[in-house]
PDB file of C-alpha atoms in Angstrom:
ATOM      1  CA  MET A  16      61.386  77.948 -88.002  1.00  0.00           C
ATOM      2  CA  CYS A  17      63.748  74.989 -87.592  1.00  0.00           C
ATOM      3  CA  CYS A  18      61.796  73.815 -84.536  1.00  0.00           C
ATOM      4  CA  PHE A  19      58.526  74.187 -86.439  1.00  0.00           C
ATOM      5  CA  GLU A  20      59.847  72.118 -89.344  1.00  0.00           C
ATOM      6  CA  CYS A  21      61.087  69.480 -86.910  1.00  0.00           C
ATOM      7  CA  CYS A  22      57.631  69.271 -85.289  1.00  0.00           C
ATOM      8  CA  ILE A  23      55.951  68.984 -88.681  1.00  0.00           C
ATOM      9  CA  LYS A  24      58.373  66.220 -89.635  1.00  0.00           C
ATOM     10  CA  CYS A  25      57.684  64.349 -86.398  1.00  0.00           C
ATOM     11  CA  LEU A  26      53.923  64.697 -86.815  1.00  0.00           C
ATOM     12  CA  GLY A  27      54.293  63.392 -90.347  1.00  0.00           C
ATOM     13  CA  GLY A  28      55.657  60.152 -88.952  1.00  0.00           C
ATOM     14  CA  VAL A  29      52.643  59.482 -86.746  1.00  0.00           C
ATOM     15  CA  PRO A  30      50.540  56.572 -88.062  1.00  0.00           C
ATOM     16  CA  TYR A  31      47.195  58.231 -87.464  1.00  0.00           C
ATOM     17  CA  ALA A  32      45.183  55.282 -88.775  1.00  0.00           C
ATOM     18  CA  SER A  33      46.990  52.871 -86.437  1.00  0.00           C
ATOM     19  CA  LEU A  34      46.679  55.344 -83.559  1.00  0.00           C
ATOM     20  CA  VAL A  35      42.916  55.646 -84.001  1.00  0.00           C
ATOM     21  CA  ALA A  36      42.624  51.863 -84.362  1.00  0.00           C
ATOM     22  CA  THR A  37      44.648  51.326 -81.186  1.00  0.00           C
ATOM     23  CA  ILE A  38      42.478  53.679 -79.132  1.00  0.00           C
ATOM     24  CA  LEU A  39      39.328  52.083 -80.548  1.00  0.00           C
ATOM     25  CA  CYS A  40      40.702  48.578 -79.963  1.00  0.00           C
ATOM     26  CA  PHE A  41      41.661  49.279 -76.342  1.00  0.00           C
ATOM     27  CA  SER A  42      38.265  50.860 -75.656  1.00  0.00           C
ATOM     28  CA  GLY A  43      36.333  48.053 -77.347  1.00  0.00           C
ATOM     29  CA  VAL A  44      38.248  45.243 -75.658  1.00  0.00           C
ATOM     30  CA  ALA A  45      37.981  46.983 -72.272  1.00  0.00           C
ATOM     31  CA  LEU A  46      34.208  47.334 -72.642  1.00  0.00           C
ATOM     32  CA  PHE A  47      33.779  43.777 -73.893  1.00  0.00           C
ATOM     33  CA  CYS A  48      35.945  42.171 -71.225  1.00  0.00           C
ATOM     34  CA  GLY A  49      34.908  44.314 -68.253  1.00  0.00           C
ATOM     35  CA  CYS A  50      31.175  44.413 -68.919  1.00  0.00           C
ATOM     36  CA  GLY A  51      31.071  40.826 -70.175  1.00  0.00           C
ATOM     37  CA  HIS A  52      32.758  39.529 -67.020  1.00  0.00           C
ATOM     38  CA  VAL A  53      30.295  41.259 -64.686  1.00  0.00           C
ATOM     39  CA  ALA A  54      27.287  40.385 -66.862  1.00  0.00           C
ATOM     40  CA  LEU A  55      28.202  36.691 -66.852  1.00  0.00           C
ATOM     41  CA  ALA A  56      28.392  36.713 -63.062  1.00  0.00           C
ATOM     42  CA  GLY A  57      24.970  38.384 -62.899  1.00  0.00           C
ATOM     43  CA  THR A  58      23.522  35.808 -65.294  1.00  0.00           C
ATOM     44  CA  VAL A  59      24.659  32.960 -63.058  1.00  0.00           C
ATOM     45  CA  ALA A  60      23.058  34.668 -60.048  1.00  0.00           C
ATOM     46  CA  ILE A  61      19.726  35.050 -61.905  1.00  0.00           C
ATOM     47  CA  LEU A  62      19.734  31.410 -62.979  1.00  0.00           C
ATOM     48  CA  GLU A  63      20.585  30.109 -59.509  1.00  0.00           C
ATOM     49  CA  GLN A  64      17.968  32.213 -57.742  1.00  0.00           C
ATOM     50  CA  HIS A  65      15.046  31.861 -60.147  1.00  0.00           C
ATOM     51  CA  PHE A  66      15.359  29.401 -63.026  1.00  0.00           C
ATOM     52  CA  SER A  67      17.468  26.539 -61.699  1.00  0.00           C
ATOM     53  CA  THR A  68      17.354  26.040 -57.953  1.00  0.00           C
ATOM     54  CA  ASN A  69      19.110  22.666 -58.143  1.00  0.00           C
ATOM     55  CA  THR A  70      22.870  23.271 -58.353  1.00  0.00           C
ATOM     56  CA  SER A  71      23.551  20.088 -60.317  1.00  0.00           C
ATOM     57  CA  ASP A  72      21.244  21.260 -63.146  1.00  0.00           C
ATOM     58  CA  HIS A  73      23.427  24.242 -64.024  1.00  0.00           C
ATOM     59  CA  ALA A  74      26.797  22.954 -62.812  1.00  0.00           C
ATOM     60  CA  LEU A  75      28.127  22.597 -66.375  1.00  0.00           C
ATOM     61  CA  LEU A  76      26.930  26.090 -67.295  1.00  0.00           C
ATOM     62  CA  SER A  77      28.647  27.544 -64.224  1.00  0.00           C
ATOM     63  CA  GLU A  78      31.918  25.875 -65.197  1.00  0.00           C
ATOM     64  CA  VAL A  79      31.632  27.144 -68.773  1.00  0.00           C
ATOM     65  CA  ILE A  80      30.942  30.695 -67.589  1.00  0.00           C
ATOM     66  CA  GLN A  81      33.867  30.535 -65.170  1.00  0.00           C
ATOM     67  CA  LEU A  82      36.091  29.352 -68.027  1.00  0.00           C
ATOM     68  CA  MET A  83      34.817  32.194 -70.208  1.00  0.00           C
ATOM     69  CA  GLN A  84      35.708  34.680 -67.488  1.00  0.00           C
ATOM     70  CA  TYR A  85      39.275  33.368 -67.439  1.00  0.00           C
ATOM     71  CA  VAL A  86      39.366  33.578 -71.250  1.00  0.00           C
ATOM     72  CA  ILE A  87      38.294  37.221 -70.948  1.00  0.00           C
ATOM     73  CA  TYR A  88      41.382  37.905 -68.819  1.00  0.00           C
ATOM     74  CA  GLY A  89      43.543  36.344 -71.527  1.00  0.00           C
ATOM     75  CA  ILE A  90      41.843  38.314 -74.309  1.00  0.00           C
ATOM     76  CA  ALA A  91      42.359  41.601 -72.453  1.00  0.00           C
ATOM     77  CA  SER A  92      46.064  40.889 -71.850  1.00  0.00           C
ATOM     78  CA  PHE A  93      46.684  39.696 -75.422  1.00  0.00           C
ATOM     79  CA  PHE A  94      45.031  42.660 -77.121  1.00  0.00           C
ATOM     80  CA  PHE A  95      46.762  45.146 -74.848  1.00  0.00           C
ATOM     81  CA  LEU A  96      50.100  43.730 -75.965  1.00  0.00           C
ATOM     82  CA  TYR A  97      49.064  43.230 -79.592  1.00  0.00           C
ATOM     83  CA  GLY A  98      47.722  46.779 -79.875  1.00  0.00           C
ATOM     84  CA  ILE A  99      51.022  48.218 -78.652  1.00  0.00           C
ATOM     85  CA  ILE A 100      52.981  46.021 -81.082  1.00  0.00           C
ATOM     86  CA  LEU A 101      50.782  47.046 -84.017  1.00  0.00           C
ATOM     87  CA  LEU A 102      51.111  50.708 -83.077  1.00  0.00           C
ATOM     88  CA  ALA A 103      54.895  50.368 -82.920  1.00  0.00           C
ATOM     89  CA  GLU A 104      54.860  48.559 -86.262  1.00  0.00           C
ATOM     90  CA  GLY A 105      52.730  51.393 -87.633  1.00  0.00           C
ATOM     91  CA  PHE A 106      55.320  53.966 -86.518  1.00  0.00           C
ATOM     92  CA  TYR A 107      58.074  51.920 -88.133  1.00  0.00           C
ATOM     93  CA  THR A 108      56.356  51.377 -91.470  1.00  0.00           C
ATOM     94  CA  THR A 109      55.002  54.931 -91.707  1.00  0.00           C
ATOM     95  CA  SER A 110      58.449  56.374 -91.028  1.00  0.00           C
ATOM     96  CA  ALA A 111      59.960  54.011 -93.602  1.00  0.00           C
ATOM     97  CA  VAL A 112      57.328  54.807 -96.204  1.00  0.00           C
ATOM     98  CA  LYS A 113      57.736  58.565 -95.756  1.00  0.00           C
ATOM     99  CA  GLU A 114      61.553  58.273 -95.538  1.00  0.00           C
ATOM    100  CA  LEU A 115      61.790  60.349 -92.390  1.00  0.00           C
ATOM    101  CA  HIS A 116      65.089  58.884 -91.208  1.00  0.00           C
ATOM    102  CA  GLY A 117      67.487  59.345 -94.052  1.00  0.00           C
ATOM    103  CA  GLU A 118      67.872  56.994 -96.967  1.00  0.00           C
ATOM    104  CA  PHE A 119      65.101  54.451 -97.272  1.00  0.00           C
ATOM    105  CA  LYS A 120      66.127  50.874 -96.618  1.00  0.00           C
ATOM    106  CA  THR A 121      64.114  47.737 -96.210  1.00  0.00           C
ATOM    107  CA  THR A 122      65.035  44.124 -95.613  1.00  0.00           C
ATOM    108  CA  ALA A 123      63.364  40.831 -96.379  1.00  0.00           C
ATOM    109  CA  CYS A 124      63.027  40.216 -92.641  1.00  0.00           C
ATOM    110  CA  GLY A 125      61.214  43.521 -92.124  1.00  0.00           C
ATOM    111  CA  ARG A 126      58.820  42.818 -94.974  1.00  0.00           C
ATOM    112  CA  CYS A 127      58.239  39.303 -93.632  1.00  0.00           C
ATOM    113  CA  ILE A 128      57.340  40.669 -90.189  1.00  0.00           C
ATOM    114  CA  SER A 129      54.958  43.206 -91.737  1.00  0.00           C
ATOM    115  CA  GLY A 130      53.351  40.432 -93.795  1.00  0.00           C
ATOM    116  CA  MET A 131      52.949  38.320 -90.662  1.00  0.00           C
ATOM    117  CA  PHE A 132      51.098  41.158 -88.931  1.00  0.00           C
ATOM    118  CA  VAL A 133      48.819  41.519 -91.964  1.00  0.00           C
ATOM    119  CA  PHE A 134      47.930  37.820 -91.859  1.00  0.00           C
ATOM    120  CA  LEU A 135      47.466  37.736 -88.076  1.00  0.00           C
ATOM    121  CA  THR A 136      45.270  40.846 -88.133  1.00  0.00           C
ATOM    122  CA  TYR A 137      43.047  39.315 -90.821  1.00  0.00           C
ATOM    123  CA  VAL A 138      42.680  36.131 -88.751  1.00  0.00           C
ATOM    124  CA  LEU A 139      41.832  38.119 -85.620  1.00  0.00           C
ATOM    125  CA  GLY A 140      39.339  40.208 -87.583  1.00  0.00           C
ATOM    126  CA  VAL A 141      37.468  37.111 -88.733  1.00  0.00           C
ATOM    127  CA  ALA A 142      37.597  35.665 -85.206  1.00  0.00           C
ATOM    128  CA  TRP A 143      36.179  38.855 -83.694  1.00  0.00           C
ATOM    129  CA  LEU A 144      33.318  38.821 -86.164  1.00  0.00           C
ATOM    130  CA  GLY A 145      32.393  35.516 -84.555  1.00  0.00           C
ATOM    131  CA  VAL A 146      32.829  37.001 -81.065  1.00  0.00           C
ATOM    132  CA  PHE A 147      30.607  39.929 -82.038  1.00  0.00           C
ATOM    133  CA  GLY A 148      27.905  37.568 -83.252  1.00  0.00           C
ATOM    134  CA  PHE A 149      28.213  35.393 -80.137  1.00  0.00           C
ATOM    135  CA  SER A 150      27.960  38.431 -77.833  1.00  0.00           C
ATOM    136  CA  ALA A 151      24.621  39.317 -79.428  1.00  0.00           C
ATOM    137  CA  VAL A 152      23.086  36.014 -78.224  1.00  0.00           C
ATOM    138  CA  PRO A 153      22.697  36.977 -74.522  1.00  0.00           C
ATOM    139  CA  VAL A 154      21.428  40.406 -75.610  1.00  0.00           C
ATOM    140  CA  PHE A 155      18.730  38.659 -77.648  1.00  0.00           C
ATOM    141  CA  MET A 156      17.855  36.378 -74.721  1.00  0.00           C
ATOM    142  CA  PHE A 157      17.615  39.209 -72.201  1.00  0.00           C
ATOM    143  CA  TYR A 158      15.652  41.336 -74.663  1.00  0.00           C
ATOM    144  CA  ASN A 159      13.068  38.573 -75.033  1.00  0.00           C
ATOM    145  CA  ILE A 160      12.692  38.356 -71.261  1.00  0.00           C
ATOM    146  CA  TRP A 161      12.459  42.135 -70.922  1.00  0.00           C
ATOM    147  CA  SER A 162       9.889  42.441 -73.718  1.00  0.00           C
ATOM    148  CA  THR A 163       7.788  39.718 -72.057  1.00  0.00           C
ATOM    149  CA  CYS A 164       7.875  41.688 -68.822  1.00  0.00           C
ATOM    150  CA  GLU A 165       6.759  44.783 -70.691  1.00  0.00           C
ATOM    151  CA  VAL A 166       3.768  42.823 -71.981  1.00  0.00           C
ATOM    152  CA  ILE A 167       2.900  41.859 -68.406  1.00  0.00           C
ATOM    153  CA  LYS A 168       3.179  45.496 -67.274  1.00  0.00           C
ATOM    154  CA  SER A 169       1.046  46.811 -70.117  1.00  0.00           C
ATOM    155  CA  PRO A 170      -2.441  48.130 -69.183  1.00  0.00           C
ATOM    156  CA  GLN A 171      -4.119  45.566 -71.464  1.00  0.00           C
ATOM    157  CA  THR A 172      -2.799  42.614 -69.441  1.00  0.00           C
ATOM    158  CA  ASN A 173      -1.931  44.068 -66.031  1.00  0.00           C
ATOM    159  CA  GLY A 174      -4.295  42.845 -63.327  1.00  0.00           C
ATOM    160  CA  THR A 175      -5.987  40.258 -65.516  1.00  0.00           C
ATOM    161  CA  ALA A 176      -6.060  36.502 -65.053  1.00  0.00           C
ATOM    162  CA  GLY A 177      -4.132  35.964 -68.285  1.00  0.00           C
ATOM    163  CA  VAL A 178      -1.002  37.510 -66.784  1.00  0.00           C
ATOM    164  CA  GLU A 179      -0.056  34.287 -65.028  1.00  0.00           C
ATOM    165  CA  GLN A 180      -0.081  32.467 -68.361  1.00  0.00           C
ATOM    166  CA  ILE A 181       2.625  34.739 -69.859  1.00  0.00           C
ATOM    167  CA  CYS A 182       5.848  32.840 -69.268  1.00  0.00           C
ATOM    168  CA  VAL A 183       9.515  32.652 -70.147  1.00  0.00           C
ATOM    169  CA  ASP A 184      11.077  29.204 -70.393  1.00  0.00           C
ATOM    170  CA  ILE A 185      14.833  29.683 -70.169  1.00  0.00           C
ATOM    171  CA  ARG A 186      15.379  26.016 -71.059  1.00  0.00           C
ATOM    172  CA  GLN A 187      14.468  26.681 -74.688  1.00  0.00           C
ATOM    173  CA  TYR A 188      17.742  28.589 -75.107  1.00  0.00           C
ATOM    174  CA  GLY A 189      19.727  25.458 -74.297  1.00  0.00           C
ATOM    175  CA  ILE A 190      21.721  26.964 -71.436  1.00  0.00           C
ATOM    176  CA  ILE A 191      20.161  24.647 -68.828  1.00  0.00           C
ATOM    177  CA  PRO A 192      18.786  21.099 -69.333  1.00  0.00           C
ATOM    178  CA  TRP A 193      15.093  20.399 -69.861  1.00  0.00           C
ATOM    179  CA  ASN A 194      14.813  18.654 -66.492  1.00  0.00           C
ATOM    180  CA  ALA A 195      15.938  21.799 -64.641  1.00  0.00           C
ATOM    181  CA  PHE A 196      13.459  23.057 -62.064  1.00  0.00           C
ATOM    182  CA  PRO A 197      11.546  25.325 -62.308  1.00  0.00           C
ATOM    183  CA  GLY A 198      13.021  26.376 -65.680  1.00  0.00           C
ATOM    184  CA  LYS A 199       9.905  28.392 -66.500  1.00  0.00           C
ATOM    185  CA  ILE A 200       8.764  31.563 -64.741  1.00  0.00           C
ATOM    186  CA  CYS A 201       5.361  33.162 -65.320  1.00  0.00           C
ATOM    187  CA  GLY A 202       3.331  36.248 -64.503  1.00  0.00           C
ATOM    188  CA  SER A 203       4.149  38.371 -61.483  1.00  0.00           C
ATOM    189  CA  ALA A 204       7.180  36.230 -60.591  1.00  0.00           C
ATOM    190  CA  LEU A 205       8.691  37.029 -63.987  1.00  0.00           C
ATOM    191  CA  GLU A 206       7.926  40.707 -63.496  1.00  0.00           C
ATOM    192  CA  ASN A 207       9.751  40.619 -60.160  1.00  0.00           C
ATOM    193  CA  ILE A 208      12.823  39.163 -61.883  1.00  0.00           C
ATOM    194  CA  CYS A 209      12.834  42.002 -64.394  1.00  0.00           C
ATOM    195  CA  ASN A 210      12.735  44.496 -61.516  1.00  0.00           C
ATOM    196  CA  THR A 211      15.856  43.098 -59.844  1.00  0.00           C
ATOM    197  CA  ASN A 212      19.210  44.862 -60.045  1.00  0.00           C
ATOM    198  CA  GLU A 213      20.887  41.706 -61.356  1.00  0.00           C
ATOM    199  CA  PHE A 214      18.623  41.562 -64.394  1.00  0.00           C
ATOM    200  CA  TYR A 215      18.827  45.290 -65.116  1.00  0.00           C
ATOM    201  CA  MET A 216      22.607  45.417 -64.816  1.00  0.00           C
ATOM    202  CA  SER A 217      23.264  42.184 -66.725  1.00  0.00           C
ATOM    203  CA  TYR A 218      20.993  43.215 -69.616  1.00  0.00           C
ATOM    204  CA  HIS A 219      22.642  46.601 -70.096  1.00  0.00           C
ATOM    205  CA  LEU A 220      26.143  45.276 -69.520  1.00  0.00           C
ATOM    206  CA  PHE A 221      25.632  42.661 -72.240  1.00  0.00           C
ATOM    207  CA  ILE A 222      24.540  45.455 -74.601  1.00  0.00           C
ATOM    208  CA  VAL A 223      27.687  47.446 -73.794  1.00  0.00           C
ATOM    209  CA  ALA A 224      29.840  44.313 -74.175  1.00  0.00           C
ATOM    210  CA  CYS A 225      28.306  43.675 -77.602  1.00  0.00           C
ATOM    211  CA  ALA A 226      29.003  47.285 -78.584  1.00  0.00           C
ATOM    212  CA  GLY A 227      32.602  46.851 -77.375  1.00  0.00           C
ATOM    213  CA  ALA A 228      32.995  43.755 -79.552  1.00  0.00           C
ATOM    214  CA  GLY A 229      31.670  45.751 -82.517  1.00  0.00           C
ATOM    215  CA  ALA A 230      34.158  48.558 -81.819  1.00  0.00           C
ATOM    216  CA  THR A 231      36.968  46.002 -81.733  1.00  0.00           C
ATOM    217  CA  VAL A 232      35.880  44.639 -85.118  1.00  0.00           C
ATOM    218  CA  ILE A 233      36.004  48.172 -86.565  1.00  0.00           C
ATOM    219  CA  ALA A 234      39.456  48.707 -85.016  1.00  0.00           C
ATOM    220  CA  LEU A 235      40.734  45.490 -86.581  1.00  0.00           C
ATOM    221  CA  LEU A 236      39.328  46.528 -89.968  1.00  0.00           C
ATOM    222  CA  ILE A 237      41.304  49.785 -89.693  1.00  0.00           C
ATOM    223  CA  TYR A 238      44.369  47.780 -88.691  1.00  0.00           C
ATOM    224  CA  MET A 239      43.834  45.553 -91.743  1.00  0.00           C
ATOM    225  CA  MET A 240      43.771  48.517 -94.101  1.00  0.00           C
ATOM    226  CA  ALA A 241      46.763  50.192 -92.460  1.00  0.00           C
ATOM    227  CA  THR A 242      48.983  47.110 -92.277  1.00  0.00           C
ATOM    228  CA  THR A 243      48.040  45.915 -95.768  1.00  0.00           C
ATOM    229  CA  TYR A 244      48.730  49.304 -97.311  1.00  0.00           C
ATOM    230  CA  ASN A 245      52.036  49.773 -95.511  1.00  0.00           C
ATOM    231  CA  TYR A 246      53.169  46.253 -96.412  1.00  0.00           C
ATOM    232  CA  ALA A 247      52.304  46.786-100.061  1.00  0.00           C
ATOM    233  CA  VAL A 248      54.157  50.104-100.141  1.00  0.00           C
ATOM    234  CA  LEU A 249      57.204  48.660 -98.374  1.00  0.00           C
ATOM    235  CA  LYS A 250      57.366  45.792-100.838  1.00  0.00           C
ATOM    236  CA  PHE A 251      56.965  48.163-103.780  1.00  0.00           C
ATOM    237  CA  LYS A 252      59.553  50.648-102.519  1.00  0.00           C
ATOM    238  CA  SER A 253      62.083  47.872-102.033  1.00  0.00           C
ATOM    239  CA  ARG A 254      62.095  47.541-105.827  1.00  0.00           C
ATOM    240  CA  GLU A 255      61.633  51.087-106.957  1.00  0.00           C
ATOM    241  CA  ASP A 256      61.781  54.480-105.269  1.00  0.00           C
ATOM    242  CA  CYS A 257      58.423  56.243-105.348  1.00  0.00           C
ATOM    243  CA  CYS A 258      56.605  58.852-103.321  1.00  0.00           C
ATOM    244  CA  THR A 259      53.689  56.965-101.802  1.00  0.00           C
ATOM    245  CA  LYS A 260      52.400  58.016 -98.408  1.00  0.00           C
ATOM    246  CA  PHE A 261      49.896  56.866 -95.835  1.00  0.00           C
TER     247      PHE A 261
END
């Protein structure tokens, strides 16, 4: 019975909200960083082989994508560390709120650290909303190309002379300059691009990366609720003893 009560007490100190958020955050960041990195490399290969044969036309884009790949490494490392810190902070605040380790005590320093995590999590949540929106841009671009290919493959247009007039001009998205050659691909050549492994993989990897960014946003929202609630309870309990739990 004593062992059972001890287990129940230990389970009561687990910050389940922070634990779920941590798992979701790790999964989302892993999907975003891993799939995004490979998809960016595939995008460069598609541009070099089909839309911009002159290296100088997409040199700036290649540098930006390479920089983004390095940023992805930094994001993965930061969120791995930050997730562990938030989970540890969740264990601390949950144990303090539920008074699992004797008499409840809190300090101004502890409340200040909890408040800092609340502020930082809110900032990261807003930033990841922007990342989520940005990650939807390549999905939109690839979807437009794919849908154009589906029009070419449709029985109404397949085999007709009008097929060669169905085009995709990648320059309109602003990722390569207007003087890039050829920049525009039409008809059967466009259909061949859609049938390549690079296009198929990049399109689906960008979708998964966007979903990973969305999962990270949800994880940060859970973190926001957990850290805000625990901070409010810690601040309240430092003034008056009450039985509030999370």
